[in-house]
Amino acid sequence: DAKTTQPPSMDCAEGRAANLPCNHSTISGNEYVYWYRQIHSQGPQYIIHGLKNNETNEMASLIITEDRKSSTLILPHATLRDTAVYYCIVRVGYSSASKIIFGSGTRLSIRP
Amino acid sequence: GAVVSQHPSWVICKSGTSVKIECRSLDFQATTMFWYRQFPKQSLMLMATSNEGSKATYEQGVEKDKFLINHASLTLSTLTVTSAHPEDSSFYICSAKAGYNEKLFFGSGTQLSVL
């Protein structure tokens, strides 16, 4: 599975959009980009995933560059409850046995 | 959405005893489950891949005789920490993939404290 690179920490004002970048320059054509977040002492929570098109759901938007070497997770209106560590992962989506390797993630702090 | 249930949420045990952690997929069948360990302020580290009806595949550096994994059915995988020692104290998390889509789901984790 391809490796991802994320900034170790970011902060954002409450109510503003939080944009979290992720580099995955070695991503393969059949690998999806997944985003998860982990709030302290809990299991990771699924946010969104995509292959090459931009995606949006009730939690966030995922913007994937045309060359698929990087992506951005957007939380449109950050709240204090969005404070968490955010992980960007790439893996083969349809393969149940494909490993999920976590990088160090981005610790997002939302300030009031 | 699919749910992965992990039990217990926390456990305290004496050094030398064994502890079993269960991971269940509640509304889907999971042929493969993954087990992770997480130390404070660190990322999740993949320990092993659990395959239904066959032996687990362990990551390099993980002792298979110490961390016994059993995946006896399509909805249950167990991790047994044998002869636990204080250095095994950690947050253990399982995950599984629902076969009908590409999403991955995680349990809520088990905090193990070995005295």
mmCIF file of C-alpha atoms in Angstrom, chain A residues 1-6 34-38 42-46 85-91 99-106, chain B residues 34-38 42-47 93-95 104-106:
data_model
loop_
_atom_site.group_PDB
_atom_site.id
_atom_site.type_symbol
_atom_site.label_atom_id
_atom_site.label_comp_id
_atom_site.label_asym_id
_atom_site.label_seq_id
_atom_site.Cartn_x
_atom_site.Cartn_y
_atom_site.Cartn_z
ATOM 1 C CA ASP A 1 0.000 0.000 0.000
ATOM 2 C CA ALA A 2 1.141 3.502 -0.800
ATOM 3 C CA LYS A 3 2.471 5.749 1.920
ATOM 4 C CA THR A 4 0.845 9.046 2.866
ATOM 5 C CA THR A 5 2.314 12.259 4.253
ATOM 6 C CA GLN A 6 0.340 14.680 6.408
ATOM 7 C CA TYR A 34 -9.724 7.055 2.757
ATOM 8 C CA TRP A 35 -10.032 9.544 5.581
ATOM 9 C CA TYR A 36 -10.636 8.570 9.177
ATOM 10 C CA ARG A 37 -10.500 10.486 12.411
ATOM 11 C CA GLN A 38 -9.832 9.381 15.935
ATOM 12 C CA GLN A 42 -11.948 5.840 20.708
ATOM 13 C CA GLY A 43 -11.711 3.723 17.579
ATOM 14 C CA PRO A 44 -11.199 5.508 14.260
ATOM 15 C CA GLN A 45 -14.342 6.898 12.656
ATOM 16 C CA TYR A 46 -14.889 6.691 8.926
ATOM 17 C CA VAL A 85 -6.421 13.194 14.828
ATOM 18 C CA TYR A 86 -7.199 12.819 11.129
ATOM 19 C CA TYR A 87 -5.696 9.993 9.147
ATOM 20 C CA CYS A 88 -5.357 9.793 5.386
ATOM 21 C CA ILE A 89 -4.935 6.226 4.129
ATOM 22 C CA VAL A 90 -4.630 4.676 0.696
ATOM 23 C CA ARG A 91 -5.553 1.080 0.012
ATOM 24 C CA LYS A 99 -3.868 -3.878 4.712
ATOM 25 C CA ILE A 100 -4.702 -0.585 6.353
ATOM 26 C CA ILE A 101 -1.482 1.131 7.335
ATOM 27 C CA PHE A 102 -1.829 4.281 9.412
ATOM 28 C CA GLY A 103 0.621 7.141 9.178
ATOM 29 C CA SER A 104 1.099 9.671 11.930
ATOM 30 C CA GLY A 105 -1.976 11.710 10.958
ATOM 31 C CA THR A 106 -2.802 15.379 11.518
ATOM 32 C CA PHE B 34 -7.405 -6.490 11.338
ATOM 33 C CA TRP B 35 -5.932 -6.013 14.813
ATOM 34 C CA TYR B 36 -4.081 -2.878 15.864
ATOM 35 C CA ARG B 37 -2.251 -1.676 18.916
ATOM 36 C CA GLN B 38 -1.875 1.957 19.897
ATOM 37 C CA GLN B 42 1.160 7.333 18.827
ATOM 38 C CA SER B 43 -0.547 6.143 15.685
ATOM 39 C CA LEU B 44 -2.224 2.777 15.239
ATOM 40 C CA MET B 45 0.178 -0.053 14.516
ATOM 41 C CA LEU B 46 -1.060 -3.038 12.548
ATOM 42 C CA MET B 47 -0.407 -6.237 14.471
ATOM 43 C CA ILE B 93 -8.451 -1.930 18.163
ATOM 44 C CA CYS B 94 -9.986 -4.225 15.570
ATOM 45 C CA SER B 95 -11.388 -3.394 12.169
ATOM 46 C CA LEU B 104 -13.655 -0.056 6.616
ATOM 47 C CA PHE B 105 -15.160 -0.086 10.084
ATOM 48 C CA PHE B 106 -13.425 -0.019 13.438
#
